[in-house]
Amino acid sequence: LAALCALPLAIVAAAAALRSTKQGATLQPIEVHLEGQPGQQWAIAASTGTVEYSTIKFPPLKNDRLLRTVRGEPVDRIPVWIMRQAGRYLPEYRKFMADKEFFAMCRNPKQVAEVTLQPILRYDLDASIIFSDILVIPQAMGLAVKLLPDKGPVFDEPVDSRATWAKVQDRLLSTLGLKVPAGASSAEKNKMLVDNADKLVSPSLDYVYEAITETRKALDGRVPLLGFCGAPMTLAIYMIEGGGSRTFAKTSHLMHGDPETAHEMLAVLSHMCAHYLMNQVKAGAQALQVFDSYAGALSPAIWKEFSLPYMKLIADMVKAKYPEMPMICFAKDANYGLESLSQTKYDIIALDSSMDLGENYRRMTSKGKGVQGNIDTTVLYAPPEKISEVVAKELKAAFGGMKALPTRYIANMGHGMNPDHDPEHLRAFIDAIHAFKPTP
């Protein structure tokens, strides 16, 4: 508590130093030692007020537009990054992966750093995101997942019943070396797992944290590095269905027919996700995104019961330890959830392409939140000159009447890059974002 009370004073000190510098200047961080957190050291960059929670020494950040816009500070151009900006649409990625298995590569920190930097070296982006997969969390639970070329992720054994969840519980408790009282109920076993969730994501996922540190150093301060995880309900759907699904039949059956088991699964997943993200921060992540890719898979009522509370829990846990860490949430196809998400501790609410950018920007900023998104990915199939025209038109519709560039807005798409997107079309998109200026 004393540490949290001291933090605002530290930020005031950094802000005072800022007044004598030009916007965007790169200064050495002010090192602030806070009482009440033995061994904890937070560094605040005097040029921006950015809090560095990692104790690892990294090169100074040269482009902090994304971090500034999260805080509502002015920027000289709209910051942009792209979901799945490293991946199969890039020829250099396809060449690199020609002789590699996907998950094996994800466990190699140096290879992850190389792939993460591919779009940064090619484009004028304002952020990078660590190359990984949301399904490393189920893998850390001992579930075998294969990535098949024509089907995507496939689990060896779906976790679609109380019996299969009980097997996962028992295996995890055994892995942790915990002695389970005779006759312990499923709820009691679950509490033991929740209480030890930090041990479920380390050392099992240390390769991700090592990759973040390796990548942050390789970036050499070019842009901030984002960490991420999948939202608990999205992860649970993959586990229950045994892979991707169009009908979500097994998920509906379990959540409606045995909500207790579903909630137990989600409780463990959410605590694992929170500790996983906090470990990413310690490793060097400078912002975090939670992907609820299956938010709209079932009904609004299902999302409000089985997703929202657990997404909120993740933000609460991360922000309790790292109060100034920028956090973004993306609930795809769940526009009915925006009001609820605006009441959580996420700083930025990412929008999919079905939502009106300008209207929701004004709605969210009135509540102290920012937005990210949300130009439709299909625009990238248009000729480059048309892409520039469409981007300019959409940004003008959203922000054209403003006197200055919007703060608390990060440009992105409504979803990620597709394998058949043309890399040069993405360049046209990025350049159009950066070229935009409001005309009041």
Coordinates of N, CA and C in Angstrom, one line a residue, residues 106-195:
C106 N 8.0 -21.2 -31.2 CA 7.6 -20.3 -30.1 C 8.4 -20.5 -28.8
R107 N 9.0 -21.7 -28.7 CA 9.8 -22.0 -27.5 C 11.2 -21.6 -27.6
N108 N 11.6 -21.0 -28.7 CA 13.0 -20.6 -29.0 C 13.0 -19.0 -28.9
P109 N 13.5 -18.5 -27.8 CA 13.5 -17.0 -27.6 C 14.2 -16.2 -28.8
K110 N 15.3 -16.7 -29.3 CA 16.0 -16.0 -30.3 C 15.2 -16.0 -31.6
Q111 N 14.6 -17.1 -31.9 CA 13.8 -17.2 -33.1 C 12.5 -16.4 -33.0
V112 N 11.9 -16.3 -31.8 CA 10.7 -15.5 -31.6 C 11.1 -14.0 -31.8
A113 N 12.3 -13.6 -31.3 CA 12.7 -12.2 -31.4 C 12.8 -11.9 -32.9
E114 N 13.4 -12.8 -33.6 CA 13.6 -12.5 -35.1 C 12.3 -12.3 -35.8
V115 N 11.3 -13.2 -35.5 CA 10.0 -13.1 -36.2 C 9.3 -11.9 -35.7
T116 N 9.3 -11.6 -34.4 CA 8.6 -10.4 -33.9 C 9.1 -9.1 -34.6
L117 N 10.4 -9.1 -34.9 CA 11.0 -7.9 -35.5 C 10.8 -7.8 -37.0
Q118 N 10.4 -8.9 -37.7 CA 10.2 -8.8 -39.1 C 9.3 -7.6 -39.6
P119 N 8.1 -7.5 -39.0 CA 7.3 -6.3 -39.5 C 7.8 -5.0 -39.1
I120 N 8.6 -4.9 -38.0 CA 9.2 -3.7 -37.5 C 10.2 -3.2 -38.4
L121 N 11.0 -4.2 -39.0 CA 12.1 -3.8 -39.9 C 11.5 -3.5 -41.3
R122 N 10.3 -4.0 -41.6 CA 9.7 -3.7 -42.9 C 8.9 -2.4 -42.9
Y123 N 8.1 -2.2 -41.9 CA 7.2 -1.1 -41.8 C 7.5 0.0 -40.8
D124 N 6.8 1.1 -40.9 CA 7.0 2.2 -39.9 C 5.8 2.1 -38.9
L125 N 5.9 1.0 -38.1 CA 4.9 0.8 -37.1 C 5.3 1.5 -35.8
D126 N 4.3 1.6 -34.9 CA 4.5 2.3 -33.6 C 4.5 1.3 -32.4
A127 N 4.4 0.0 -32.7 CA 4.4 -0.9 -31.6 C 4.7 -2.3 -32.2
S128 N 5.3 -3.1 -31.4 CA 5.5 -4.5 -31.7 C 4.7 -5.4 -30.7
I129 N 4.4 -6.6 -31.1 CA 3.7 -7.5 -30.2 C 4.5 -8.8 -30.2
I130 N 4.8 -9.4 -29.1 CA 5.6 -10.6 -29.0 C 4.9 -11.7 -29.8
F131 N 5.7 -12.4 -30.6 CA 5.2 -13.5 -31.4 C 5.0 -14.7 -30.5
S132 N 3.8 -15.2 -30.3 CA 3.4 -16.3 -29.5 C 2.1 -16.8 -29.9
D133 N 1.4 -17.5 -29.0 CA 0.1 -18.0 -29.3 C -0.7 -18.0 -28.0
I134 N -2.0 -17.8 -28.1 CA -2.8 -17.8 -26.8 C -2.9 -19.1 -26.2
L135 N -2.7 -20.2 -27.0 CA -2.9 -21.6 -26.5 C -1.7 -22.1 -25.7
V136 N -0.7 -21.3 -25.5 CA 0.4 -21.7 -24.6 C -0.1 -21.9 -23.1
I137 N -1.2 -21.2 -22.8 CA -1.8 -21.4 -21.4 C -2.3 -22.9 -21.3
P138 N -3.2 -23.3 -22.2 CA -3.6 -24.7 -22.1 C -2.5 -25.7 -22.2
Q139 N -1.5 -25.4 -23.0 CA -0.3 -26.2 -23.0 C 0.4 -26.3 -21.6
A140 N 0.4 -25.2 -20.9 CA 1.0 -25.2 -19.6 C 0.2 -26.0 -18.6
M141 N -1.1 -26.3 -19.0 CA -2.0 -27.1 -18.1 C -1.8 -28.6 -18.5
G142 N -0.8 -28.9 -19.4 CA -0.6 -30.3 -19.7 C -1.4 -30.8 -20.9
L143 N -2.1 -29.9 -21.6 CA -2.9 -30.3 -22.7 C -2.1 -30.3 -24.0
A144 N -2.2 -31.3 -24.8 CA -1.4 -31.5 -26.0 C -2.2 -30.8 -27.1
V145 N -1.6 -29.8 -27.8 CA -2.2 -29.1 -28.9 C -1.3 -29.2 -30.1
K146 N -1.9 -29.5 -31.2 CA -1.2 -29.5 -32.5 C -1.7 -28.4 -33.4
L147 N -0.9 -27.8 -34.3 CA -1.4 -26.8 -35.2 C -1.3 -27.5 -36.6
L148 N -2.5 -27.8 -37.1 CA -2.6 -28.5 -38.4 C -2.9 -27.5 -39.5
P149 N -2.2 -27.7 -40.6 CA -2.3 -26.7 -41.7 C -3.7 -26.3 -42.2
D150 N -4.6 -27.3 -42.3 CA -5.9 -27.1 -42.8 C -7.0 -26.9 -41.7
K151 N -6.7 -27.2 -40.5 CA -7.7 -27.2 -39.4 C -7.4 -26.2 -38.3
G152 N -6.1 -25.7 -38.2 CA -5.8 -24.9 -37.1 C -5.4 -25.7 -35.9
P153 N -5.6 -25.1 -34.7 CA -5.2 -25.9 -33.5 C -6.2 -27.0 -33.2
V154 N -5.6 -28.1 -32.8 CA -6.4 -29.3 -32.5 C -5.9 -29.9 -31.2
F155 N -6.8 -30.1 -30.2 CA -6.4 -30.7 -28.9 C -6.5 -32.2 -29.0
D156 N -5.6 -32.9 -28.4 CA -5.6 -34.4 -28.4 C -6.9 -34.9 -27.6
E157 N -7.2 -34.2 -26.5 CA -8.4 -34.5 -25.7 C -9.2 -33.3 -25.3
P158 N -10.4 -33.1 -25.8 CA -11.2 -31.9 -25.3 C -11.5 -32.0 -23.8
V159 N -11.6 -30.9 -23.2 CA -12.0 -30.8 -21.8 C -13.4 -30.4 -21.8
D160 N -14.4 -31.3 -22.0 CA -15.8 -30.9 -22.2 C -16.7 -31.5 -21.2
S161 N -16.3 -31.9 -20.1 CA -17.2 -32.5 -19.1 C -16.5 -32.4 -17.7
R162 N -17.3 -32.7 -16.7 CA -16.8 -32.7 -15.3 C -15.7 -33.7 -15.2
A163 N -15.8 -34.9 -15.8 CA -14.9 -35.9 -15.7 C -13.5 -35.5 -16.4
T164 N -13.6 -34.9 -17.5 CA -12.3 -34.5 -18.2 C -11.7 -33.4 -17.4
W165 N -12.5 -32.5 -16.9 CA -11.9 -31.4 -16.1 C -11.3 -31.9 -14.8
A166 N -11.9 -32.9 -14.2 CA -11.3 -33.6 -13.0 C -9.9 -34.2 -13.3
K167 N -9.8 -34.8 -14.5 CA -8.5 -35.3 -14.9 C -7.4 -34.2 -15.0
V168 N -7.8 -33.0 -15.5 CA -6.9 -31.9 -15.6 C -6.5 -31.4 -14.2
Q169 N -7.5 -31.3 -13.3 CA -7.2 -30.8 -12.0 C -6.2 -31.8 -11.3
D170 N -6.5 -33.1 -11.4 CA -5.6 -34.0 -10.7 C -4.2 -34.0 -11.2
R171 N -4.1 -33.9 -12.6 CA -2.8 -33.9 -13.2 C -2.0 -32.6 -12.7
L172 N -2.7 -31.5 -12.7 CA -2.0 -30.2 -12.3 C -1.6 -30.3 -10.8
L173 N -2.5 -30.8 -10.0 CA -2.1 -30.9 -8.5 C -1.0 -31.8 -8.3
S174 N -0.9 -32.9 -9.1 CA 0.2 -33.8 -9.0 C 1.5 -33.1 -9.5
T175 N 1.4 -32.4 -10.6 CA 2.6 -31.7 -11.1 C 3.1 -30.7 -10.1
L176 N 2.2 -30.0 -9.4 CA 2.6 -29.1 -8.4 C 3.1 -29.7 -7.1
G177 N 2.9 -31.0 -7.0 CA 3.4 -31.7 -5.8 C 2.5 -31.4 -4.6
L178 N 1.3 -31.1 -4.8 CA 0.4 -30.7 -3.7 C -0.3 -32.0 -3.2
K179 N -0.4 -32.1 -1.9 CA -1.1 -33.2 -1.2 C -2.6 -32.9 -1.1
V180 N -3.4 -33.6 -1.8 CA -4.9 -33.4 -1.8 C -5.5 -34.2 -0.7
P181 N -6.3 -33.5 0.2 CA -7.0 -34.2 1.3 C -7.9 -35.3 0.7
A182 N -8.0 -36.4 1.4 CA -8.9 -37.5 1.0 C -10.3 -37.0 0.9
G183 N -11.0 -37.3 -0.2 CA -12.4 -36.9 -0.4 C -12.5 -35.4 -0.7
A184 N -11.5 -34.8 -1.1 CA -11.6 -33.3 -1.5 C -12.6 -33.2 -2.7
S185 N -13.4 -32.1 -2.6 CA -14.3 -31.9 -3.6 C -13.7 -31.2 -4.8
S186 N -14.4 -31.1 -5.9 CA -13.8 -30.4 -7.1 C -13.6 -29.0 -6.8
A187 N -14.5 -28.3 -6.0 CA -14.3 -26.9 -5.6 C -13.1 -26.7 -4.8
E188 N -12.8 -27.7 -3.9 CA -11.6 -27.6 -3.0 C -10.3 -27.8 -3.8
K189 N -10.4 -28.7 -4.7 CA -9.2 -28.9 -5.6 C -9.0 -27.6 -6.4
N190 N -10.0 -27.0 -6.9 CA -9.9 -25.8 -7.7 C -9.3 -24.7 -6.9
K191 N -9.7 -24.6 -5.7 CA -9.1 -23.5 -4.9 C -7.6 -23.7 -4.7
M192 N -7.2 -24.9 -4.6 CA -5.7 -25.2 -4.5 C -5.0 -24.8 -5.8
L193 N -5.6 -25.0 -6.9 CA -5.0 -24.6 -8.2 C -5.0 -23.1 -8.3
V194 N -6.1 -22.4 -7.9 CA -6.1 -21.0 -8.0 C -5.1 -20.4 -7.1
D195 N -4.9 -20.9 -5.9 CA -4.0 -20.4 -4.9 C -2.5 -20.6 -5.4

